Amino acid sequence: MSRTAALSSFVESAPPGELADVTKAIKSILGDDSSVQGDLTPAFEKYNEEQFATVKLPGGSGEVLISEYNNLGDGRYYDVESQSSFAFDHATQKSSGVQSYVLESSHSDLVKSLVKSLSIHTSEHYPKSSLGVYPTEDDSQLAIITVANKYSPSNYWNGRWRSQYIFSPSSGSLTGTIKVDVHYYEDGNVRLLTNKAINVSVGAGAGASEIVRQIANAEKRYQEDLNKAFGSLSEGAFKSLRRQLPITRQKIEWEKISGYRLGQDIGGGRSR
Amino acid sequence: MTRATSTDPRSWRGTAKHHQNQQPFRPSTYSDLFLPFSINRNMATDPIDSALDLLRRLNPKDVKKNVDHLIELNPDLTEDLLESVDIPLSVKKCSKTKRDFLCCDYNRDGDSWRSPWSNEFEPPVEEGEGVVPSERIRKMEIRANEAFDVYRELYFEGGISSVYLWDMDDGFAGCVLLKKAVSPTPKSSGSWDSIHVFDAQDRARTAHYKLTSTVILSLGTDSEALGGMDLSGNMVRQVEQDMAVDDDTSHVANIGKMVEDMELKMRNLLQEVYFGKAKDVVGDLRSIPPLSQTNRDRATQKEMISSIGR
C-alpha cells in the first residue's frame, strides 16, 4: 500500500472530533516532513464531506455543514438557511470569505420549507445538530442531511450521528442511511459503528412536513432498534463468550485445581 | 533504557508490555515497565508515543492493519509496536498432541511458535534454535496450562487457552492467553481475547506479582431490520500484589487467583462500557422523546424538589 493510501486510511477512520489529534500523531510519526500536508489534503476533504464536518461562519450563529452536495468547487460551500457561501479550509476546518448566495433551483420553495420543517424536528430530538437541504443530480433530487456531534474528550468519549437522505420529488422515494459513530478511549479503545439503510416511499408531490414526518419516524424506529440491539448483544454474544462465574456460582479453588475433572466436577460444560 | 508511555497518564497502554533483549520472547527488563508515569510524561511527541496515541483513536478492529501501515511508514517503530500493541491472538495446531494453541510474541521465534502442550516449535526450528524454559519453569508451565484449561472450561465453556512462562533473574514471568469466538445466531457474532502478562519476583516466603491484562472484545450484528452494528475494542488494566508462596504450586494458584479476579473486574467493566456507556452516548446525541417535553419534565421536577425543600 502506498504511503498516501495508508495515511488516507488513518484519516478516514478518525473518530468524531479527533481529526486534529490524528493529524498531529501522523505528523509526529513521520517526523519533520513537509510533504505530509500535501499527502493529507485530499483525505481531509473526503473526511470532511463524508463526516459532514460543521463550521461556524464568521458572524453567524449556528454551525453549518460540509458535504459533497453543497460543494461549489474551489474550496467553497454554501448554506441555504443563511443564504451565503464561504471558503472552507479542510485542514483547519475553518471558514472564511463569506458571500451572499442565492440558491437557484426549480425546487427552491420545497428546499426552504424542508429546512424549516427539519429544523423543528432536529431541535426536538438533537440537543445540538446542523442540517442542510441541497438540490443534487441536476436539480432532479434533494439531499437532506442532519449531523449531531457531542464531544467530551475530558471524559474520553466522542460521538456522532449522521443522517443522509435523497428525496426524489418526481417519484416520491426517500432513500438514505443513518450512521452512528461512538468512541470511548479511557484505558482502552472502544468503538461503536453502525450503518442503517432507509428506504421509504413518501409519495410524489409530498410536502416538506410529510417528508420530515417520515424521516422522524425512521430515525425514532432506528434508535429504538439500536437500543434493543445493545441488550441482545449483551444477553447473547457477550454472555456466551464468558460467564461471569462458573456454573457452580463459585470462584475456583485454585489450591484444589488439580482435583477438578473436566466434564464432571464442573457441571458438564463439555458434555453439552 | 526509556520506555515509551502513552501521552495520557491515565492510560495504561504503552506500559502494558515489556522491552526485549535479543531473544524475541524473553523479556529481560520487565521491571522498567512500571516506572511512574510522570517520568516519561514530557516525551509526548516521541514517535512511538504518537503511534500508540494514534492506535488508541483509530478503529480498534483494524489494529493489525494499522500496525502494519505504521511499520511501513516508520520502520524504526517496528520493535516497539510489536511489543506494545496487543492484536487478536492467532491459533496454531500442535502436531504432536493435535491440540490447538495460541500464538503471540511471547512464544514466537522467527516464524515459529512454541506449543505449550509439547514444548516444541511449530513449524520446527533448526537444531539448537528456539529458546525453551528451564526445567523448573517448564514444570510450572505444564501445571499452569492444566489449571487454566480447567479455568477456560469453567468460564468460557469452550475456546482455547495457552500459558507461557520464561525465566527471569529474580523469578519468572509469563503470559496467560484465552480466546473464544461465538456466533449465537447467524446474524450476530463475537470474539474475546484475553492477554494477561505478568512477572513474579521471588521474596522470602512471598512473591511480588505484577499483572497487565488486555481484553480484546468484538461484537457485531448485521440484519435487515437493524443494519450493520459493530461494537469492538480493547481495555487494559494493571494490578500488583504480594502473595504467600510455599512452593511452585503456590505460584500457579496465585496467578490463577489474580487472573480470575482481573477477568471478573474486566468483564464488568466491558459490560459497562460496551452496553452502558456506548448506549448512553447515543442517547446524548439523539433523544427519542421530544426535548421540549424532556425539558418541561425537568423543570417540573426541579419545581417539586424546591417546593419540598421549602
Coordinates of C-alpha atoms in Angstrom, one line a residue:
Chain A
M1 CA 0.0 0.0 0.0
S2 CA 1.3 3.4 -0.9
R3 CA 2.2 6.0 1.8
T4 CA -0.7 8.2 0.7
A5 CA -3.2 5.3 0.9
A6 CA -2.0 4.4 4.4
L7 CA -2.3 8.0 5.6
S8 CA -5.7 8.4 4.0
S9 CA -6.9 5.2 5.7
F10 CA -5.8 6.7 9.1
V11 CA -7.7 10.0 8.4
E12 CA -10.7 8.1 7.2
S13 CA -11.1 6.2 10.4
A14 CA -10.5 9.2 12.7
P15 CA -13.2 9.2 15.4
P16 CA -15.7 12.1 15.8
G17 CA -13.9 15.3 16.9
E18 CA -10.5 13.7 16.9
L19 CA -9.2 14.6 13.4
A20 CA -6.7 17.2 14.8
D21 CA -5.3 14.6 17.2
V22 CA -5.0 12.0 14.4
T23 CA -3.2 14.6 12.2
K24 CA -0.9 15.6 15.0
A25 CA 0.0 12.0 15.6
I26 CA 0.6 11.3 11.9
K27 CA 3.0 14.3 11.7
S28 CA 4.9 13.2 14.7
I29 CA 5.3 9.6 13.4
L30 CA 6.6 10.8 10.1
G31 CA 9.0 13.3 11.7
D32 CA 9.9 16.6 10.1
D33 CA 8.4 16.0 6.7
S34 CA 6.9 19.0 4.8
S35 CA 5.2 16.8 2.2
V36 CA 2.8 15.3 4.7
Q37 CA 0.4 18.2 4.5
G38 CA 0.1 17.7 0.7
D39 CA -0.4 13.9 1.2
L40 CA -3.2 14.5 3.7
T41 CA -5.2 17.3 1.9
P42 CA -7.3 15.0 -0.4
A43 CA -8.0 12.8 2.6
F44 CA -9.1 15.7 4.7
E45 CA -11.5 16.9 2.0
K46 CA -13.0 13.4 1.7
Y47 CA -13.3 13.1 5.5
N48 CA -15.0 16.5 6.0
E49 CA -17.5 15.8 3.2
E50 CA -18.3 12.3 4.3
Q51 CA -18.5 13.1 8.0
F52 CA -20.5 16.3 7.4
A53 CA -17.9 18.5 9.2
T54 CA -19.5 21.5 10.8
V55 CA -18.2 25.0 10.9
K56 CA -19.3 28.3 12.4
L57 CA -19.4 31.1 9.8
P58 CA -17.9 34.5 10.7
G59 CA -20.7 36.5 12.2
G60 CA -23.1 33.5 12.0
S61 CA -24.8 31.9 15.0
G62 CA -25.2 28.2 14.4
E63 CA -22.8 25.8 12.7
V64 CA -23.3 24.9 9.0
L65 CA -22.2 21.6 7.5
I66 CA -19.9 20.5 4.7
S67 CA -20.9 17.8 2.2
E68 CA -20.4 16.9 -1.4
Y69 CA -23.9 18.3 -2.0
N70 CA -23.1 21.9 -1.1
N71 CA -19.7 22.0 -2.6
L72 CA -19.4 24.9 -5.1
G73 CA -15.8 24.0 -6.2
D74 CA -12.6 25.9 -5.5
G75 CA -13.0 25.0 -1.8
R76 CA -16.3 27.0 -1.4
Y77 CA -19.5 25.7 0.0
Y78 CA -23.0 27.2 0.5
D79 CA -25.6 27.3 3.2
V80 CA -29.3 27.6 2.3
E81 CA -30.6 29.0 5.5
S82 CA -28.2 31.9 5.8
Q83 CA -28.2 32.3 2.0
S84 CA -24.4 32.5 2.0
S85 CA -21.4 30.8 0.5
F86 CA -18.0 30.5 2.2
A87 CA -14.5 29.2 1.8
F88 CA -13.6 26.2 3.9
D89 CA -10.1 25.1 4.9
H90 CA -10.2 21.3 5.0
A91 CA -7.0 21.1 7.1
T92 CA -8.0 23.5 9.8
Q93 CA -11.8 23.2 9.5
K94 CA -12.2 26.9 9.5
S95 CA -14.3 29.1 7.2
S96 CA -13.7 32.5 5.7
G97 CA -14.7 34.7 2.8
V98 CA -18.5 34.7 3.4
Q99 CA -20.6 36.0 0.5
S100 CA -24.3 36.1 -0.2
Y101 CA -25.5 33.2 -2.2
V102 CA -29.0 32.7 -3.6
L103 CA -30.0 29.1 -4.4
E104 CA -31.2 28.6 -7.9
S105 CA -33.4 25.6 -8.2
S106 CA -36.7 24.6 -9.5
H107 CA -37.4 23.1 -6.0
S108 CA -36.2 26.2 -4.1
D109 CA -39.6 26.5 -2.3
L110 CA -39.5 22.9 -1.2
V111 CA -35.9 23.3 -0.1
K112 CA -36.8 26.2 2.1
S113 CA -39.8 24.6 3.7
L114 CA -37.8 21.4 4.2
V115 CA -35.1 23.4 6.0
K116 CA -37.9 24.9 8.2
S117 CA -39.6 21.6 9.0
L118 CA -36.3 19.8 9.5
S119 CA -35.1 22.5 12.0
I120 CA -38.2 21.9 14.1
H121 CA -37.7 18.2 14.0
T122 CA -33.9 18.4 14.9
S123 CA -34.4 20.9 17.7
E124 CA -36.8 18.4 19.3
H125 CA -34.6 15.4 19.1
Y126 CA -30.9 16.6 18.8
P127 CA -29.5 18.7 21.7
K128 CA -27.0 20.1 19.1
S129 CA -27.1 19.5 15.4
S130 CA -26.6 21.0 12.0
L131 CA -28.7 20.4 8.8
G132 CA -28.7 21.1 5.2
V133 CA -31.0 20.5 2.2
Y134 CA -29.4 20.8 -1.3
P135 CA -30.6 20.1 -4.8
T136 CA -28.5 17.4 -6.5
E137 CA -28.4 15.3 -9.7
D138 CA -29.1 18.2 -12.0
D139 CA -31.8 19.6 -9.7
S140 CA -33.8 16.3 -10.0
Q141 CA -33.3 15.3 -6.4
L142 CA -32.8 16.8 -3.0
A143 CA -30.2 15.8 -0.4
I144 CA -31.4 16.1 3.1
I145 CA -28.6 15.9 5.8
T146 CA -28.5 16.0 9.6
V147 CA -25.4 15.7 11.7
A148 CA -25.2 15.7 15.5
N149 CA -21.9 15.7 17.4
K150 CA -21.2 15.5 21.1
Y151 CA -17.5 15.7 22.1
S152 CA -16.3 15.0 25.7
P153 CA -12.6 14.5 25.3
S154 CA -12.0 15.2 29.0
N155 CA -14.1 12.1 29.7
Y156 CA -12.5 10.2 26.9
W157 CA -15.6 9.9 24.7
N158 CA -16.9 11.4 21.5
G159 CA -19.9 10.7 19.4
R160 CA -21.6 11.5 16.0
W161 CA -25.0 10.7 14.5
R162 CA -25.3 11.3 10.7
S163 CA -28.4 11.0 8.7
Q164 CA -28.4 11.4 4.9
Y165 CA -31.4 11.1 2.6
I166 CA -32.1 11.6 -1.1
F167 CA -35.6 12.6 -1.9
S168 CA -36.9 12.4 -5.4
P169 CA -39.7 14.8 -6.0
S170 CA -40.8 13.0 -9.1
S171 CA -41.1 9.5 -7.7
G172 CA -41.6 10.4 -4.0
S173 CA -39.0 8.0 -2.9
L174 CA -36.8 8.7 0.1
T175 CA -33.6 6.7 0.5
G176 CA -30.8 7.2 2.8
T177 CA -28.5 6.0 5.6
I178 CA -28.2 6.6 9.3
K179 CA -24.7 6.2 10.7
V180 CA -23.7 6.3 14.4
D181 CA -20.1 6.5 15.5
V182 CA -19.1 6.5 19.2
H183 CA -15.6 6.4 20.5
Y184 CA -14.6 5.6 24.1
Y185 CA -11.0 5.6 25.0
E186 CA -10.3 5.7 28.7
D187 CA -7.8 2.9 29.4
G188 CA -8.6 1.3 26.1
N189 CA -10.2 1.9 22.7
V190 CA -13.8 1.0 22.1
R191 CA -15.7 2.0 19.0
L192 CA -19.4 1.6 18.0
L193 CA -20.0 1.9 14.3
T194 CA -23.5 1.5 12.8
N195 CA -24.9 1.8 9.3
K196 CA -28.6 1.5 8.6
A197 CA -30.2 1.9 5.2
I198 CA -33.5 3.7 5.0
N199 CA -35.9 3.2 2.1
V200 CA -39.3 4.8 2.3
S201 CA -41.9 5.8 -0.2
V202 CA -43.3 9.2 0.7
G203 CA -45.4 9.8 -2.4
A204 CA -44.8 12.0 -5.4
G205 CA -45.5 15.7 -4.7
A206 CA -45.3 15.2 -0.9
G207 CA -44.8 18.3 1.1
A208 CA -42.0 19.2 3.4
S209 CA -43.9 18.3 6.6
E210 CA -44.7 14.8 5.3
I211 CA -41.1 14.1 4.2
V212 CA -39.8 15.2 7.6
R213 CA -42.5 13.2 9.4
Q214 CA -41.3 10.1 7.6
I215 CA -37.7 10.9 8.4
A216 CA -38.6 11.4 12.1
N217 CA -40.4 8.0 12.1
A218 CA -37.5 6.2 10.6
E219 CA -35.0 7.7 13.0
K220 CA -37.1 7.0 16.0
R221 CA -37.6 3.4 15.0
Y222 CA -33.9 3.0 14.3
Q223 CA -32.9 4.4 17.7
E224 CA -35.3 2.1 19.5
D225 CA -34.0 -0.9 17.5
L226 CA -30.4 0.1 18.3
N227 CA -31.2 0.4 22.0
K228 CA -32.7 -3.1 21.8
A229 CA -29.6 -4.4 20.0
F230 CA -27.4 -3.3 22.9
G231 CA -29.5 -5.5 25.1
S232 CA -29.5 -8.5 22.8
L233 CA -25.7 -8.4 22.2
S234 CA -25.2 -8.2 26.0
E235 CA -27.6 -11.1 26.7
G236 CA -26.5 -13.0 23.6
A237 CA -23.0 -12.9 22.2
F238 CA -21.4 -11.3 25.2
K239 CA -22.8 -13.8 27.7
S240 CA -22.0 -16.8 25.5
L241 CA -18.3 -15.7 25.3
R242 CA -17.5 -15.7 29.0
R243 CA -19.6 -16.5 32.1
Q244 CA -19.5 -14.1 35.0
L245 CA -19.0 -17.0 37.4
P246 CA -18.7 -20.8 36.7
I247 CA -21.9 -22.7 36.7
T248 CA -21.3 -23.6 40.4
R249 CA -21.6 -19.8 41.1
Q250 CA -18.3 -20.0 43.0
K251 CA -14.9 -18.9 42.2
I252 CA -12.2 -21.5 41.6
E253 CA -10.5 -23.1 44.5
W254 CA -7.0 -22.8 43.0
E255 CA -5.3 -24.9 45.6
K256 CA -7.5 -27.8 44.6
I257 CA -7.4 -27.1 40.8
S258 CA -5.6 -30.4 40.0
G259 CA -8.6 -32.2 41.5
Y260 CA -11.1 -30.6 39.1
R261 CA -12.1 -33.0 36.5
L262 CA -13.3 -31.6 33.2
G263 CA -16.8 -32.6 32.4
Q264 CA -17.6 -33.9 35.9
D265 CA -16.9 -31.6 38.8
I266 CA -17.5 -28.5 36.7
G267 CA -21.1 -29.0 35.7
G268 CA -20.5 -30.8 32.4
G269 CA -19.6 -27.8 30.3
R270 CA -18.1 -30.1 27.7
S271 CA -20.8 -32.7 27.6
R272 CA -23.4 -30.3 26.4
Chain B
M1 CA 16.6 2.5 28.7
T2 CA 13.5 4.6 28.4
R3 CA 10.1 3.2 27.9
A4 CA 7.6 5.0 25.8
T5 CA 4.3 5.7 27.6
S6 CA 1.2 6.9 26.1
T7 CA 0.7 10.7 26.2
D8 CA -2.3 10.2 28.5
P9 CA -1.1 9.5 32.0
R10 CA -4.3 7.8 32.9
S11 CA -3.9 5.3 30.1
W12 CA -2.0 2.1 30.7
R13 CA -1.4 1.4 27.1
G14 CA 2.2 1.6 26.1
T15 CA 3.3 0.4 29.5
A16 CA 1.5 -2.8 29.0
K17 CA 4.3 -4.8 27.8
H18 CA 8.0 -5.2 28.1
H19 CA 11.2 -4.4 26.3
Q20 CA 13.1 -7.3 24.9
N21 CA 16.7 -8.0 24.5
Q22 CA 17.9 -10.1 21.6
Q23 CA 15.7 -13.0 22.1
P24 CA 12.2 -12.0 21.0
F25 CA 10.3 -13.8 23.6
R26 CA 12.4 -13.4 26.6
P27 CA 11.8 -10.1 28.3
S28 CA 14.7 -9.2 30.5
T29 CA 13.9 -5.7 31.6
Y30 CA 10.3 -6.2 32.5
S31 CA 10.7 -4.1 35.7
D32 CA 11.1 -0.8 33.9
L33 CA 7.6 -1.0 32.7
F34 CA 6.2 0.2 36.0
L35 CA 8.1 3.4 36.1
P36 CA 5.9 6.2 37.4
F37 CA 4.1 7.8 34.6
S38 CA 5.4 11.2 35.3
I39 CA 9.0 10.3 34.4
N40 CA 8.1 9.8 30.7
R41 CA 5.3 12.3 30.5
N42 CA 7.2 15.0 28.8
M43 CA 8.1 12.7 25.9
A44 CA 4.7 13.2 24.4
T45 CA 5.9 13.8 20.9
D46 CA 8.1 10.8 20.7
P47 CA 7.1 9.0 17.5
I48 CA 6.3 5.7 19.4
D49 CA 4.0 7.7 21.8
S50 CA 2.3 9.3 18.8
A51 CA 1.9 5.9 17.2
L52 CA 0.3 4.4 20.4
D53 CA -1.9 7.5 20.7
L54 CA -3.0 7.1 17.0
L55 CA -3.8 3.4 17.6
R56 CA -5.9 4.4 20.6
R57 CA -8.0 6.5 18.3
L58 CA -8.3 4.6 15.1
N59 CA -10.9 1.8 14.7
P60 CA -9.7 -0.9 17.1
K61 CA -10.9 -3.5 14.6
D62 CA -8.2 -2.5 12.2
V63 CA -5.4 -2.6 14.7
K64 CA -3.3 -5.3 12.9
K65 CA -3.6 -3.5 9.6
N66 CA -2.8 -0.2 11.2
V67 CA 0.3 -1.5 12.9
D68 CA 1.5 -2.9 9.5
H69 CA 0.9 0.6 8.0
L70 CA 2.8 2.3 10.8
I71 CA 5.7 0.0 10.4
E72 CA 5.8 0.7 6.7
L73 CA 5.7 4.5 7.3
N74 CA 8.3 4.4 10.1
P75 CA 10.3 1.1 10.2
D76 CA 12.1 2.4 13.4
L77 CA 8.9 1.7 15.3
T78 CA 8.7 -2.0 14.3
E79 CA 10.1 -3.5 17.5
D80 CA 8.3 -1.1 19.9
L81 CA 5.0 -1.6 18.1
L82 CA 5.2 -5.4 18.0
E83 CA 6.0 -5.4 21.7
S84 CA 3.5 -2.8 23.0
V85 CA 0.4 -3.4 20.9
D86 CA -1.9 -6.3 21.5
I87 CA -3.6 -7.8 18.5
P88 CA -6.1 -10.6 18.4
L89 CA -4.4 -14.0 19.1
S90 CA -3.8 -16.4 16.3
V91 CA -4.3 -20.2 16.6
K92 CA -2.0 -23.0 15.6
K93 CA -2.3 -26.7 15.9
C94 CA 0.3 -28.7 17.9
S95 CA 1.3 -31.5 15.5
K96 CA 2.4 -33.8 18.4
T97 CA -0.7 -33.5 20.6
K98 CA -3.2 -32.4 17.9
R99 CA -4.4 -29.7 20.3
D100 CA -4.8 -26.0 19.3
F101 CA -2.7 -23.4 21.0
L102 CA -2.4 -19.6 20.9
C103 CA 0.3 -17.6 19.4
C104 CA 1.7 -14.2 20.4
D105 CA 5.1 -12.5 20.6
Y106 CA 6.0 -14.5 23.8
N107 CA 6.1 -17.9 22.3
R108 CA 7.5 -16.8 18.9
D109 CA 10.9 -17.5 17.4
G110 CA 11.0 -16.0 14.0
D111 CA 8.1 -17.6 12.1
S112 CA 7.7 -20.5 14.6
W113 CA 5.6 -20.7 17.7
R114 CA 6.2 -23.0 20.7
S115 CA 3.3 -25.2 21.7
P116 CA 2.6 -25.3 25.4
W117 CA 1.4 -28.9 25.1
S118 CA 4.6 -30.4 23.5
N119 CA 7.1 -27.6 24.3
E120 CA 8.1 -27.9 20.6
F121 CA 8.0 -25.2 17.9
E122 CA 5.5 -25.2 15.0
P123 CA 6.9 -25.3 12.4
P124 CA 10.1 -26.9 13.8
V125 CA 13.1 -24.6 14.3
E126 CA 16.7 -25.6 13.5
E127 CA 18.5 -27.8 15.9
G128 CA 19.7 -25.7 18.9
E129 CA 17.4 -22.8 17.9
G130 CA 14.3 -21.7 19.8
V131 CA 14.5 -20.9 23.5
V132 CA 12.5 -23.1 25.9
P133 CA 12.1 -22.5 29.6
S134 CA 14.4 -24.1 32.2
E135 CA 13.2 -27.5 33.6
R136 CA 11.8 -25.9 36.8
I137 CA 9.9 -23.2 34.9
R138 CA 8.6 -25.7 32.3
K139 CA 7.2 -27.9 35.1
M140 CA 5.3 -24.9 36.4
E141 CA 4.2 -24.1 32.8
I142 CA 2.7 -27.6 32.4
R143 CA 0.9 -27.2 35.7
A144 CA -0.3 -23.7 34.7
N145 CA -1.6 -24.9 31.4
E146 CA -3.6 -27.7 33.1
A147 CA -5.0 -25.3 35.6
F148 CA -6.0 -22.7 33.0
D149 CA -7.5 -25.4 30.9
V150 CA -9.9 -26.0 33.7
Y151 CA -10.4 -22.2 34.2
R152 CA -11.2 -21.9 30.5
E153 CA -13.8 -24.7 30.6
L154 CA -15.4 -23.2 33.7
Y155 CA -15.7 -19.6 32.5
F156 CA -15.6 -19.9 28.7
E157 CA -17.2 -23.3 28.2
G158 CA -15.1 -23.7 25.0
G159 CA -12.4 -21.7 23.4
I160 CA -8.6 -22.1 23.6
S161 CA -6.1 -21.4 26.4
S162 CA -2.3 -21.3 26.5
V163 CA 0.2 -20.3 29.2
Y164 CA 3.8 -19.4 28.5
L165 CA 6.4 -18.9 31.2
W166 CA 10.0 -17.8 31.0
D167 CA 12.9 -17.4 33.4
M168 CA 13.9 -14.1 34.9
D169 CA 16.9 -13.3 37.1
D170 CA 14.9 -12.8 40.2
G171 CA 11.9 -15.0 39.5
F172 CA 10.0 -15.7 36.3
A173 CA 7.5 -14.1 34.0
G174 CA 4.7 -15.3 31.8
C175 CA 1.5 -14.8 30.0
V176 CA -1.9 -16.4 30.1
L177 CA -3.9 -16.3 26.9
L178 CA -7.5 -17.1 26.3
K179 CA -9.6 -16.9 23.2
K180 CA -13.1 -17.7 22.3
A181 CA -15.4 -16.9 19.3
V182 CA -19.1 -17.3 19.0
S183 CA -21.9 -16.8 16.6
P184 CA -25.1 -17.4 18.7
T185 CA -27.3 -16.5 15.8
P186 CA -26.4 -16.4 12.1
K187 CA -26.7 -12.6 12.3
S188 CA -24.5 -11.9 15.3
S189 CA -21.0 -12.8 16.3
G190 CA -18.5 -12.1 19.0
S191 CA -14.9 -12.8 20.0
W192 CA -13.0 -12.5 23.2
D193 CA -9.2 -12.5 23.5
S194 CA -7.5 -12.2 26.9
I195 CA -3.8 -11.4 27.1
H196 CA -2.5 -11.5 30.7
V197 CA 1.2 -10.7 31.0
F198 CA 2.8 -11.0 34.5
D199 CA 6.0 -11.3 36.3
A200 CA 6.7 -12.8 39.7
Q201 CA 9.6 -11.6 41.8
D202 CA 10.6 -14.2 44.5
R203 CA 11.0 -12.8 48.0
A204 CA 11.3 -14.7 51.3
R205 CA 8.1 -16.8 51.6
T206 CA 6.2 -14.4 49.3
A207 CA 6.3 -13.2 45.8
H208 CA 5.6 -9.9 44.3
Y209 CA 3.3 -10.2 41.2
K210 CA 2.7 -7.6 38.5
L211 CA -0.1 -8.2 36.1
T212 CA -1.1 -6.3 33.0
S213 CA -4.3 -7.5 31.3
T214 CA -5.8 -6.7 28.0
V215 CA -9.1 -8.0 26.8
I216 CA -10.0 -7.5 23.1
L217 CA -13.7 -7.8 22.7
S218 CA -15.5 -7.7 19.3
L219 CA -19.3 -7.9 18.9
G220 CA -21.3 -7.4 15.8
T221 CA -24.7 -7.9 14.3
D222 CA -26.0 -7.5 10.8
S223 CA -29.6 -7.8 9.8
E224 CA -32.0 -6.1 7.5
A225 CA -34.0 -4.6 10.4
L226 CA -31.1 -3.1 12.3
G227 CA -28.4 -2.8 9.5
G228 CA -24.8 -3.2 10.5
M229 CA -23.7 -2.7 14.1
D230 CA -20.1 -3.2 15.2
L231 CA -19.1 -2.8 18.8
S232 CA -15.4 -3.6 19.1
G233 CA -12.4 -2.6 21.1
N234 CA -10.0 -3.4 23.9
M235 CA -9.4 -2.4 27.5
V236 CA -6.3 -2.6 29.6
R237 CA -5.8 -2.9 33.4
Q238 CA -2.8 -3.4 35.7
V239 CA -2.5 -4.7 39.2
E240 CA 0.3 -5.5 41.6
Q241 CA 0.1 -7.9 44.6
D242 CA 2.2 -9.7 47.2
M243 CA 1.1 -13.2 47.9
A244 CA 2.4 -16.1 50.0
V245 CA 4.5 -18.8 48.3
D246 CA 5.2 -22.3 49.8
D247 CA 6.4 -23.9 46.6
D248 CA 5.9 -23.6 42.8
T249 CA 2.4 -24.9 43.1
S250 CA 1.5 -21.7 45.0
H251 CA 2.7 -19.6 42.1
V252 CA 0.2 -21.3 39.8
A253 CA -2.6 -20.8 42.3
N254 CA -1.6 -17.2 43.0
I255 CA -1.5 -16.3 39.3
G256 CA -4.8 -18.1 38.8
K257 CA -6.5 -16.0 41.5
M258 CA -5.1 -12.8 40.1
V259 CA -6.2 -13.6 36.6
E260 CA -9.6 -14.8 37.8
D261 CA -10.2 -11.6 39.8
M262 CA -8.9 -9.4 37.0
E263 CA -11.1 -11.0 34.4
L264 CA -14.2 -10.7 36.6
K265 CA -13.4 -7.0 37.0
M266 CA -12.7 -6.5 33.3
R267 CA -15.8 -8.4 32.3
N268 CA -17.9 -6.0 34.4
L269 CA -16.0 -3.0 33.0
L270 CA -16.5 -4.1 29.4
Q271 CA -20.2 -4.7 30.1
E272 CA -20.4 -1.1 31.5
V273 CA -18.6 0.5 28.6
Y274 CA -20.0 -1.6 25.7
F275 CA -23.6 -1.7 26.8
G276 CA -23.9 1.2 29.2
K277 CA -21.6 4.0 28.1
A278 CA -21.9 3.5 24.3
K279 CA -25.7 3.4 24.6
D280 CA -25.7 6.5 26.8
V281 CA -23.6 8.4 24.2
V282 CA -26.1 7.5 21.5
G283 CA -28.8 8.9 23.8
D284 CA -26.8 12.0 24.3
L285 CA -26.6 12.5 20.6
R286 CA -30.3 12.0 19.9
S287 CA -33.3 11.9 22.2
I288 CA -36.2 9.6 21.5
P289 CA -38.8 11.7 23.5
P290 CA -39.1 15.3 22.2
L291 CA -36.6 17.6 24.0
S292 CA -39.3 20.2 24.8
Q293 CA -41.1 17.6 26.8
T294 CA -38.0 16.4 28.5
N295 CA -37.1 20.0 29.4
R296 CA -40.7 20.6 30.7
D297 CA -40.4 17.4 32.8
R298 CA -37.1 18.5 34.2
A299 CA -38.5 21.9 35.1
T300 CA -41.5 20.4 36.8
Q301 CA -39.2 18.1 38.7
K302 CA -37.0 20.9 39.8
E303 CA -40.0 22.9 41.0
M304 CA -41.2 19.9 43.0
I305 CA -37.8 19.4 44.6
S306 CA -37.5 23.1 45.5
S307 CA -41.1 23.1 46.9
I308 CA -40.2 20.1 49.1
G309 CA -37.1 22.0 50.3
R310 CA -39.1 25.0 51.3

